[in-house]
Short mmCIF file of C-alpha atoms in Angstrom, two decimals:
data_model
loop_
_atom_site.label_atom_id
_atom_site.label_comp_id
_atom_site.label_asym_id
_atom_site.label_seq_id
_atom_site.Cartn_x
_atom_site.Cartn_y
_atom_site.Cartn_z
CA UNK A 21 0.00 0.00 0.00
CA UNK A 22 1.55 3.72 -1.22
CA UNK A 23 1.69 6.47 1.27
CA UNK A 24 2.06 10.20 0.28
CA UNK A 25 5.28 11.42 1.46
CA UNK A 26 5.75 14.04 4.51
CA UNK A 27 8.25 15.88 5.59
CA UNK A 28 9.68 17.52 9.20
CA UNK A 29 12.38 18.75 10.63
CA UNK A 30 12.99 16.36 13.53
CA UNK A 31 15.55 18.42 16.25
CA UNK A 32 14.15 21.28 18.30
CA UNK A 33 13.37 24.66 16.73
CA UNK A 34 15.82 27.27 17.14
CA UNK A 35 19.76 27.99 16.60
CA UNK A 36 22.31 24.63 17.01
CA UNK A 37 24.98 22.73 16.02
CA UNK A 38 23.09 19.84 13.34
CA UNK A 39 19.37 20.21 12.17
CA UNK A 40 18.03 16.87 10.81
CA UNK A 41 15.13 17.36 8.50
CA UNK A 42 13.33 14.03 8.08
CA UNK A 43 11.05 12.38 4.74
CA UNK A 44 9.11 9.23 5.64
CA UNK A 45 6.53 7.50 2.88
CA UNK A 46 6.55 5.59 -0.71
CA UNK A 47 8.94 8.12 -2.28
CA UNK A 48 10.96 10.34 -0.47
CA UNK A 49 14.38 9.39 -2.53
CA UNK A 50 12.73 10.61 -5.24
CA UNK A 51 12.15 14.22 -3.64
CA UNK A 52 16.11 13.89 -2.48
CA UNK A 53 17.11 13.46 -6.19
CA UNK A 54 16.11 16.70 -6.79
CA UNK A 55 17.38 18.85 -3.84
CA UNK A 56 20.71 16.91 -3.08
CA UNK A 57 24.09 17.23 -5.04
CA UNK A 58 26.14 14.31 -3.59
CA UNK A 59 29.79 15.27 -3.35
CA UNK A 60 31.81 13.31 -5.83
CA UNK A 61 30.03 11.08 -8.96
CA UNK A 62 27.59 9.19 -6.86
CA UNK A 63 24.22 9.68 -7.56
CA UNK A 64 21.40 9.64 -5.02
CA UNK A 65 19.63 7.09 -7.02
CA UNK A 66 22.57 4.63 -5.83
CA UNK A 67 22.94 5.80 -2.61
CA UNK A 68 23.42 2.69 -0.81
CA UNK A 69 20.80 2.44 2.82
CA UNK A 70 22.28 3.55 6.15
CA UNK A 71 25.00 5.34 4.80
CA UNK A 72 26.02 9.04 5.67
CA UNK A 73 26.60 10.99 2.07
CA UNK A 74 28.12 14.41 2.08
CA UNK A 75 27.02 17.34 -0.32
CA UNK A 76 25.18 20.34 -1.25
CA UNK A 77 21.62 20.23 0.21
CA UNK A 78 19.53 22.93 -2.19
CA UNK A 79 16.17 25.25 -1.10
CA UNK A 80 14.78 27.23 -2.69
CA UNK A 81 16.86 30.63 -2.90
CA UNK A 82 20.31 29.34 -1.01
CA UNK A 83 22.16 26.05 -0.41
CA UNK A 84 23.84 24.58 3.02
CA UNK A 85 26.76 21.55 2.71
CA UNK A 86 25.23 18.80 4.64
CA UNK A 87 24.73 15.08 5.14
CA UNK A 88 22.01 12.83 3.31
CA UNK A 89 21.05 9.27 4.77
CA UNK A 90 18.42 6.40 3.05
CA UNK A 91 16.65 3.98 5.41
CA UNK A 92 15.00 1.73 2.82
CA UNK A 93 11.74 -0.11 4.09
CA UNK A 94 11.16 -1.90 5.98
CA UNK A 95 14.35 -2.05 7.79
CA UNK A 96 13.32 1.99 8.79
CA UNK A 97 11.95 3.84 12.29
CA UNK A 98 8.74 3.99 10.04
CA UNK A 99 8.82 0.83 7.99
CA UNK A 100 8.49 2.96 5.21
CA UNK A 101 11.78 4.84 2.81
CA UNK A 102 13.18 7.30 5.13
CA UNK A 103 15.14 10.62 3.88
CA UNK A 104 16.83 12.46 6.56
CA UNK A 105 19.06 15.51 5.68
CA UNK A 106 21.66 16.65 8.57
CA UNK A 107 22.04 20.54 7.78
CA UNK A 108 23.60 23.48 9.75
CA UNK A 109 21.38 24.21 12.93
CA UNK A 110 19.63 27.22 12.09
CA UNK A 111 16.28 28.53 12.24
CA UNK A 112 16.16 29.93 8.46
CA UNK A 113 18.50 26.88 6.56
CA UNK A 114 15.96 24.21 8.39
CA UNK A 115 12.68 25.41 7.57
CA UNK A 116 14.14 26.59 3.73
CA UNK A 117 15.06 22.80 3.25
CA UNK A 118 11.90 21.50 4.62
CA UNK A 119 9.85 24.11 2.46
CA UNK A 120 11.64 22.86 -0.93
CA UNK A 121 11.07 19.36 0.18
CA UNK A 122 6.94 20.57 0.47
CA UNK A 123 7.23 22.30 -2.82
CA UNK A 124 8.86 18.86 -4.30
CA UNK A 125 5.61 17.32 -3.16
CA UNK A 126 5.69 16.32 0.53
CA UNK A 127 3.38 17.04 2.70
CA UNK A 128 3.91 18.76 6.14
CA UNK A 129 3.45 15.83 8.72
CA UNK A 130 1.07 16.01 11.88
CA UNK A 131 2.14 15.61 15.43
CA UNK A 132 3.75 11.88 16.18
CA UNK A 133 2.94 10.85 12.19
CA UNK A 134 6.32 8.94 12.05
CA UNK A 135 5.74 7.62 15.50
CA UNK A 136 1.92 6.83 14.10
CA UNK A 137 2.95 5.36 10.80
CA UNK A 138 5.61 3.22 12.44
CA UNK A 139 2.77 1.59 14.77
CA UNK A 140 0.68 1.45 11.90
CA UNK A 141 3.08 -0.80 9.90
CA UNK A 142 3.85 -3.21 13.03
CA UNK A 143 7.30 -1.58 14.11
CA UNK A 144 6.28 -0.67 17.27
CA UNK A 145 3.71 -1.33 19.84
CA UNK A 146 1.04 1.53 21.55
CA UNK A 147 2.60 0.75 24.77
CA UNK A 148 6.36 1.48 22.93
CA UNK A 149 5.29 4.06 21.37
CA UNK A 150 3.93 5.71 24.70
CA UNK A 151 7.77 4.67 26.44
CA UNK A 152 9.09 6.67 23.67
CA UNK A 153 7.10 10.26 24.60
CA UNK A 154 8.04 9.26 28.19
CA UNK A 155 11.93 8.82 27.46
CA UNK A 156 11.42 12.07 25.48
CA UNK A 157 9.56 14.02 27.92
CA UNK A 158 11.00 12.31 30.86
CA UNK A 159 12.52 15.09 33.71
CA UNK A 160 14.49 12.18 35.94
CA UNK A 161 16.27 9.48 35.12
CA UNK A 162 13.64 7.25 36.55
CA UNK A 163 11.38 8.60 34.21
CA UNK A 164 13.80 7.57 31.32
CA UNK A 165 14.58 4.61 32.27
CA UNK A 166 10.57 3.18 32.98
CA UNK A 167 9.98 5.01 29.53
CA UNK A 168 12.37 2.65 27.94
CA UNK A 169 10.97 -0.42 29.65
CA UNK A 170 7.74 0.81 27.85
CA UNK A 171 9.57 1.46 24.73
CA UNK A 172 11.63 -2.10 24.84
CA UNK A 173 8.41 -3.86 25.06
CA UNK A 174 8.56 -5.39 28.24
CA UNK A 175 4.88 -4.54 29.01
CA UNK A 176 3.37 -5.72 25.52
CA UNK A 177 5.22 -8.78 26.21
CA UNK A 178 3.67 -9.57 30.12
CA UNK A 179 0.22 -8.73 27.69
CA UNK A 180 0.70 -10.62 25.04
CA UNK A 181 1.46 -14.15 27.34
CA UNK A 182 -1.38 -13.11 29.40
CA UNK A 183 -3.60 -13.35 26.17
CA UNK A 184 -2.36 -16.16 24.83
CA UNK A 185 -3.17 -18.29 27.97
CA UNK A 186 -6.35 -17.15 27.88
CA UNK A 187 -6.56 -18.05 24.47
CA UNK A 188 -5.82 -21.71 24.83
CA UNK A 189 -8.68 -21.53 27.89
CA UNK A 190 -11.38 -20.06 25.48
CA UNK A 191 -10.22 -22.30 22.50
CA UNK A 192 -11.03 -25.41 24.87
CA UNK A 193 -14.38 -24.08 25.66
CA UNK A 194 -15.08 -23.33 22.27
CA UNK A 195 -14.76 -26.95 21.29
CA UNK A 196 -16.72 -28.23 24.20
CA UNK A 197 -19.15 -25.75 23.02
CA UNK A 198 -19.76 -26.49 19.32
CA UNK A 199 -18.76 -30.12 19.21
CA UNK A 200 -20.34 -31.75 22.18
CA UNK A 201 -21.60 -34.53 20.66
CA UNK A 202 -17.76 -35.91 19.66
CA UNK A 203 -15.49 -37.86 21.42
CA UNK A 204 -13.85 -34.68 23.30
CA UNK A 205 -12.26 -34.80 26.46
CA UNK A 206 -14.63 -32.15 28.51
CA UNK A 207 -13.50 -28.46 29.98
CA UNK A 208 -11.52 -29.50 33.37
CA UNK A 209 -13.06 -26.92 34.97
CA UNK A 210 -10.52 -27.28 37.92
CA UNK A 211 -7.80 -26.48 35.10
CA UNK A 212 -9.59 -23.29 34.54
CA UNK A 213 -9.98 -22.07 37.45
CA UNK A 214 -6.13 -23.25 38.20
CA UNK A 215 -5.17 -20.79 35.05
CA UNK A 216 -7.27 -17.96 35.09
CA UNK A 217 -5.85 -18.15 39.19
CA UNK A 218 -2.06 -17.78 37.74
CA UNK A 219 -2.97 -14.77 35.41
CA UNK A 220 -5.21 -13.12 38.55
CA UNK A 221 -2.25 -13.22 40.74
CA UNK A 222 0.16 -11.79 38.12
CA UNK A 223 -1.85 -8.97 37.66
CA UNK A 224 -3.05 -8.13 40.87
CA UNK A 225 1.17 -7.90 41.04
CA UNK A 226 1.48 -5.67 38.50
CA UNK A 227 -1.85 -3.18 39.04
CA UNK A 228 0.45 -3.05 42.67
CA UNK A 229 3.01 -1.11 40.94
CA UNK A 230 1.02 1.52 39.68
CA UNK A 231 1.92 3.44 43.10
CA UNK A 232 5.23 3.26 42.35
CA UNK A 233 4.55 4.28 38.59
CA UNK A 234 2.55 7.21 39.51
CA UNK A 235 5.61 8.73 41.63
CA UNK A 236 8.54 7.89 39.17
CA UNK A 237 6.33 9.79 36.20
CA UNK A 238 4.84 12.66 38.48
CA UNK A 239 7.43 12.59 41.30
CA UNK A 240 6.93 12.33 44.47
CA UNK A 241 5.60 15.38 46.30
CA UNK A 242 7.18 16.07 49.68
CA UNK A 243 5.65 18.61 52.36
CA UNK A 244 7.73 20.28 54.22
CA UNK A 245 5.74 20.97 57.79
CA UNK A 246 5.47 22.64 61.07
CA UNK A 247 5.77 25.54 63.61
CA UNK A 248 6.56 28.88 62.58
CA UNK A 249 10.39 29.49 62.66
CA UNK A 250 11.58 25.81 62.90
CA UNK A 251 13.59 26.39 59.98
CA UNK A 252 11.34 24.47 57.12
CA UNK A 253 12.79 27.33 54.67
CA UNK A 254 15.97 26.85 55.38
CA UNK A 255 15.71 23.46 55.20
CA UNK A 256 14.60 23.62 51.52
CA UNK A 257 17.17 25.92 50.27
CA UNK A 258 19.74 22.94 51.85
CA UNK A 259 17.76 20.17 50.43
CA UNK A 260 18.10 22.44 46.94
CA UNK A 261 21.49 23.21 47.60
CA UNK A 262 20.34 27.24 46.67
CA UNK A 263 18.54 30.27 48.27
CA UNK A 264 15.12 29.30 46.80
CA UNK A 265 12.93 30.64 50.16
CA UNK A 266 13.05 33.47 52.11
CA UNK A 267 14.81 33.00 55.56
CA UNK A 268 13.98 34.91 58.43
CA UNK A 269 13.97 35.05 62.21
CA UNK A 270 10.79 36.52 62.00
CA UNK A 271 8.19 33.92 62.40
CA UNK A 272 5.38 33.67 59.83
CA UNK A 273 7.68 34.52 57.06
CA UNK A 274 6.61 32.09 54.46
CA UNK A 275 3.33 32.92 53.83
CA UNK A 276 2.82 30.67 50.59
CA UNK A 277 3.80 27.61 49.22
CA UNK A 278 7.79 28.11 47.55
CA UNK A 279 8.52 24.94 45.34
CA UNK A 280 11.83 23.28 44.37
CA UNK A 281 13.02 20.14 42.92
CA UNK A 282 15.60 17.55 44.12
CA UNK A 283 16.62 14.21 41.95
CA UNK A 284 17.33 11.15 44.10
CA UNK A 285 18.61 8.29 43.32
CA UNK A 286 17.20 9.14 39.80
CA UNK A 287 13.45 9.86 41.06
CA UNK A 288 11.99 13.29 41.43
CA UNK A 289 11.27 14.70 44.59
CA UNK A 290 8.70 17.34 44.10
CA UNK A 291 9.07 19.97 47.87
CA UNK A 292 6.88 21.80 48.89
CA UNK A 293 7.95 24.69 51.99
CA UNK A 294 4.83 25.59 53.47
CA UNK A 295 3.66 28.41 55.85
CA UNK A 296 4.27 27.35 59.58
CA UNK A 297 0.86 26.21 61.30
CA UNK A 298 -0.33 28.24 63.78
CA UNK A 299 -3.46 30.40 65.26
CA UNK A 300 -2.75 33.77 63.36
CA UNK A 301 -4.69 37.09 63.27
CA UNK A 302 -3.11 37.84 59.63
CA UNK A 303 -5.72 37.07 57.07
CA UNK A 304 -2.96 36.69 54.33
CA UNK A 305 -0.76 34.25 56.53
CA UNK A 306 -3.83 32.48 56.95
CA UNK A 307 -4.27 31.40 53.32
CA UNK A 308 -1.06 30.16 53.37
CA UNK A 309 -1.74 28.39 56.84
CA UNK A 310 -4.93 26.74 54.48
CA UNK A 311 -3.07 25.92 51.72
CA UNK A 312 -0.34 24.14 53.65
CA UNK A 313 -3.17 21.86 55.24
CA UNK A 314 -4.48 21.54 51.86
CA UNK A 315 -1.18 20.24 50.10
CA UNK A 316 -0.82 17.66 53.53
CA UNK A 317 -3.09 15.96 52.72
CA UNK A 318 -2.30 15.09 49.22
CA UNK A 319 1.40 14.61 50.14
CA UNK A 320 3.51 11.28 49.27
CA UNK A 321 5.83 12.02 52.36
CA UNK A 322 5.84 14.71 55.38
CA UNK A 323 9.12 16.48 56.33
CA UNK A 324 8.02 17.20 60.15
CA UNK A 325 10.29 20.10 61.55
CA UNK A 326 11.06 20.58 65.01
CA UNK A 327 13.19 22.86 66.97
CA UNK A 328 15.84 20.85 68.12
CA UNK A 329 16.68 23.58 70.30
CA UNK A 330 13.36 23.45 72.16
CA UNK A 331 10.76 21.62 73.68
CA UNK A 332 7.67 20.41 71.73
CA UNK A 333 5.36 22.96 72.22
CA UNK A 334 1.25 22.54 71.78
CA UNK A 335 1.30 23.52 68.31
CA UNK A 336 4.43 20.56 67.73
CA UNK A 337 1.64 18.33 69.44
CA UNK A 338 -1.29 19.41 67.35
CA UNK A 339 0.84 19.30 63.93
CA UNK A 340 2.13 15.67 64.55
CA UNK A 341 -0.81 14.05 66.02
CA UNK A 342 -2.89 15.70 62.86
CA UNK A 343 0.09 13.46 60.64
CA UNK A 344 -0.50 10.16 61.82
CA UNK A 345 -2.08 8.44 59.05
CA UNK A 346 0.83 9.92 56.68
CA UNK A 347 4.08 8.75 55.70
CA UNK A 348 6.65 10.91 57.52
CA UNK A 349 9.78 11.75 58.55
CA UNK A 350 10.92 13.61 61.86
CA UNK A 351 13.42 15.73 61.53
CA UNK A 352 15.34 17.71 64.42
CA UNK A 353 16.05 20.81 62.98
CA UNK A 354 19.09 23.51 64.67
CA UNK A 355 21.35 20.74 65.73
CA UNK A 356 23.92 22.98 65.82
CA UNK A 357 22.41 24.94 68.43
CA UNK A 358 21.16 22.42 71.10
CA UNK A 359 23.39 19.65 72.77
CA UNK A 360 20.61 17.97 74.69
CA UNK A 361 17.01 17.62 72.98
CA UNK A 362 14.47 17.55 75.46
CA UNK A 363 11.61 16.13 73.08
CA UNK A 364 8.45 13.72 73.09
CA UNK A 365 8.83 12.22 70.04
CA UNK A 366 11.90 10.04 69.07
CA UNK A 367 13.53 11.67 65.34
CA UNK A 368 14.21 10.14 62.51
CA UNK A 369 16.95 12.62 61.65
CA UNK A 370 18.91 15.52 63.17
CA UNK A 371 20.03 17.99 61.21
CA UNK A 372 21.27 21.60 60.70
CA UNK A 373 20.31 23.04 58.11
CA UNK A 374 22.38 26.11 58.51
CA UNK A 375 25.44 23.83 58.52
CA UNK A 376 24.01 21.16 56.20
CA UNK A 377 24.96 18.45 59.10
CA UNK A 378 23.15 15.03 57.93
CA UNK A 379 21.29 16.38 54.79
CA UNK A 380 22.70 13.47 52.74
CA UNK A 381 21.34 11.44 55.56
CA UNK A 382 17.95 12.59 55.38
CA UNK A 383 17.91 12.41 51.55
CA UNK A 384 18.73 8.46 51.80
CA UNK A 385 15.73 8.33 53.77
CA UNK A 386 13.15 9.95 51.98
CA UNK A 387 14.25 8.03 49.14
CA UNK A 388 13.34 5.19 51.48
CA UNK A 389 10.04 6.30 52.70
CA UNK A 390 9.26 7.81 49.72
CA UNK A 391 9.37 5.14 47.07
CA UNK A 392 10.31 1.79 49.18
CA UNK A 393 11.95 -1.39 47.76
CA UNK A 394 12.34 -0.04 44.04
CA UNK A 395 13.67 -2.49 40.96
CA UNK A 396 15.61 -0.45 38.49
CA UNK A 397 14.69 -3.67 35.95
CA UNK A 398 11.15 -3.97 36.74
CA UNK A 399 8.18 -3.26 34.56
CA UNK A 400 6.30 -0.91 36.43
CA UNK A 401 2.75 0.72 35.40
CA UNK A 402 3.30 4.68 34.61
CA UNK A 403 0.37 5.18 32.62
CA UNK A 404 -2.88 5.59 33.86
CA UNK A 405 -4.46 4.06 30.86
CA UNK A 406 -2.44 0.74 31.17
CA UNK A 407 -3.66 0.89 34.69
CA UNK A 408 -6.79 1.15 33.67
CA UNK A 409 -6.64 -1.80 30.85
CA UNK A 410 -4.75 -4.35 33.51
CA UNK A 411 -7.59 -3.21 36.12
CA UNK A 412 -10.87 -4.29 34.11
CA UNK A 413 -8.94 -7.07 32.80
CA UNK A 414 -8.55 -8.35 36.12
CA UNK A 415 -11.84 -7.21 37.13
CA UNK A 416 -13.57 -9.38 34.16
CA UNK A 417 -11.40 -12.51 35.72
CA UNK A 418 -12.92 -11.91 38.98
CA UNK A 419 -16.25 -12.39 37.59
CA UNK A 420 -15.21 -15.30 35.63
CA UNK A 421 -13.90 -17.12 39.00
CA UNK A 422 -17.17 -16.46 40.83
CA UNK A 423 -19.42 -18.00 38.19
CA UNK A 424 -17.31 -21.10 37.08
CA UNK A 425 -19.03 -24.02 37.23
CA UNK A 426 -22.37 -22.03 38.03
CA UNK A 427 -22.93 -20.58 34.62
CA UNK A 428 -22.92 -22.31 30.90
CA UNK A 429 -19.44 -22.59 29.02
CA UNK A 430 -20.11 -19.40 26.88
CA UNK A 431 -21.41 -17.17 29.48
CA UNK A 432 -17.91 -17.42 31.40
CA UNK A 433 -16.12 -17.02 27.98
CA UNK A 434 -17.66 -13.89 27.64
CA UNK A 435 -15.84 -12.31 30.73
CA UNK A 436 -12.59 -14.24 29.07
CA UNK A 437 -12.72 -12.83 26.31
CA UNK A 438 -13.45 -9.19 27.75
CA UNK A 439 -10.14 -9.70 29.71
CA UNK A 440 -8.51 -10.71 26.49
CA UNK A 441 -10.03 -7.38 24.47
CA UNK A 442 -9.13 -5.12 27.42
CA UNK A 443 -5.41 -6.87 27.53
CA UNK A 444 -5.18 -6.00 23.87
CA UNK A 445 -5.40 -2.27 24.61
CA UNK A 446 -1.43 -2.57 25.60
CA UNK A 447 -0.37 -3.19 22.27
CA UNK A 448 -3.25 -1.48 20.38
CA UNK A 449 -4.52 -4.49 18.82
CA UNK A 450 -7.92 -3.55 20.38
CA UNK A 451 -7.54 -0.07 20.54
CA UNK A 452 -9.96 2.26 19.49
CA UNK A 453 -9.25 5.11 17.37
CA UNK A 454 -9.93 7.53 19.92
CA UNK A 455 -6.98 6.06 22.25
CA UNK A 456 -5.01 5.92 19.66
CA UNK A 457 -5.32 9.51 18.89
CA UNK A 458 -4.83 10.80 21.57
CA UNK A 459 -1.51 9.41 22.17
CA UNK A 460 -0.08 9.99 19.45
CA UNK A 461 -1.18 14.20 19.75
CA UNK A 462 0.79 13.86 23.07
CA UNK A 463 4.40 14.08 19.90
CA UNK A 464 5.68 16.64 18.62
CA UNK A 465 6.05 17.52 14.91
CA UNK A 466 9.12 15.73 13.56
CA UNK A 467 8.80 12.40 15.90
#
């Protein structure tokens, strides 16, 4: 099947050292023969695949010495002929070449159409396709590295064995259904339920790690908490290693929430330096008193301050008791100041954040608290809509374990082969359009 040709320019806009301006569809050689002058007697027509060429590249009113490279289908990103010309970075010579390759007869391409058209010919999964946006758009190296888990395949692969079991299972039934009157050893309906068990369990497993998912894409969102003047400012700007938040000896001097973001261990850490908690008369320190309560609650992990150099006080007591049900961490703050620590509550940590005494220390442990026992190798779920696929997949092989042997054959192969349609949505085999649009909007133009 022909497809028109279209054309990109694949590096980010703006001034650098290479621009690569990429062709992808049934012709694009054919559009190079008549904007490329290959150094030497080579013609492009020979051009051999995968092989750099050096020469003039020609727009419309100027030319640029460059680099010209085939990828012949289907042994191509796309599966299709690929064209790429590696120009000068520049705003003007890019664009030029990929207007003369539109006046040649390409058409502009659409956001992700070389990701799309490389899905569409079986080079790549949905699922890979979404680990490549992730890699691309990933901010941590966590975020990289479950991207290219995504991209590698490793999920479509757990889906695709999880299908074909329950393939076999619904082939069995199928013959028990329309041949019962033959000599056919009957659905072992023990067996079944044995299988469909196995596949329950292993995704149950893997719909566990979506916790885990969620805070290596997002990041996992720290509150920094307590008192007035306990040093939670100061603490940030250590944790950042810079002078993000006001300090003060004045009390009440954060009055809204300042943001930074620390990289641990690879993973995001997302820190939030709130407003100390406290009865105030100041309507504007008040918001900020709100909004701190507000962001506790929807916090991965708690940095609880205290004055080392004090004793808990009632608003210490009210603060910690009100963090119970959250993950936290107690840290002594002012180390430096206080010898003995007359305090109710054992730390976790003791710190000075002035002198940046055992901030390492407390960065190993909310690496620890934050994201637990974490596999760099392991397939983790970091997209909600593969959460969502594994979850009613599992769901439909709940139902089909509480009806077996109650119901006929075909009414617990329907819930089978609902698991089986919703497993498919990992690869895209049962995708619908709409899904598949929408991911592939999240590209830019040139990918």
């Amino acid at each position: 099947m022909k497809s028109e040709n279209i054309a990109a320019i694949s590096t980010a806009a703006g001034k650098g050292g290479v621009a690569v301006i990429r062709l992808s569809g049934d012709s694009p050689l054919s559009v190079a023969e008549k904007m490329f002058l290959p150094k030497g007697k080579t013609k492009v027509s020979d051009f051999e695949p995968y092989r750099m060429y050096p020469g003039e590249i020609c727009a419309e009113n100027f030319k640029d010495f460059g680099l010209c490279v085939y990828f012949r289908a289907p042994h191509s990103f796309t599966g299709e002929d690929i064209v790429e010309f590696h120009c000068h970075g520049g705003t003007s010579i890019a664009r030029g070449i990929l207007e003369r390759a539109v006046s040649l007869g390409c058409r502009y391409a659409d956001r992700g159409e070389f990701t799309r058209r490389a899905f569409l010919n079986g080079k790549l999964s949905l699922s890979s396709a979404e680990g490549l946006i992730d890699m691309i758009n990933g901010e941590s190296e966590a975020e990289v590295r479950a991207g290219y888990m995504l991209y590698g395949e490793r999920l479509k692969s757990i889906a695709d064995r999880m299908q074909e079991e329950l393939t076999e299972i619904l082939a069995g039934i199928d013959a028990d259904i329309d041949f019962p009157e033959e000599d056919i050893e009957h659905t072992d309906l023990k067996d079944i339920k044995d299988r469909i068990g196995k596949i329950r369990e292993e995704l149950r497993t893997l719909c566990a790690t979506y916790k885990t998912g969620a805070k290596i894409r997002q990041g996992v969102n720290v509150v920094i908490a307590g008192k007035p003047n306990t040093g939670k400012s100061s603490l940030l700007n250590a944790l950042l290693g810079s002078d993000k938040a006001i300090v003060s000896s004045v009390a009440g001097t954060t009055r809204d929430v300042v943001e930074g973001t620390l990289e641990i261990e690879g993973v995001r850490f997302n820190l939030f330096d709130t407003a100390g908690i406290r009865e105030s008369g100041n309507e504007i320190e008040n918001f900020g008193i709100e909004r701190a309560k507000r962001l506790i609650e929807g916090a991965d992990l708690i940095l609880f301050v205290l004055d080392a150099s004090e004793k808990m006080s009632e608003e210490d007591r009210e603060i910690f008791n009100s963090l119970t049900d959250k993950e936290k961490i107690v840290v002594f703050n002012k180390n430096d100041l206080s010898e003995k620590m007359n305090m109710e509550v054992e730390p976790d940590v003791c710190i000075s954040a002035k002198t940046g005494k055992n901030i390492d220390q407390l960065k190993k442990l909310m690496y620890e608290r934050g994201m637990g026992e974490t596999d760099t190798d392991a397939a983790y779920l970091i997209e909600s809509r593969h959460y969502a696929a594994f979850s009613a997949a599992l769901s439909e092989l709940d139902e089909a374990m509480s009806v077996c042997g109650d119901v006929p054959l075909d009414l617990l192969g329907i819930h089978l082969k609902a698991a089986w349609d919703k497993l498919g949505e990992i690869s895209g085999l049962t995708a619908s359009e709409e899904i598949i649009n929408e991911i592939f909007a999240k590209f830019c133009v040139g990918k």
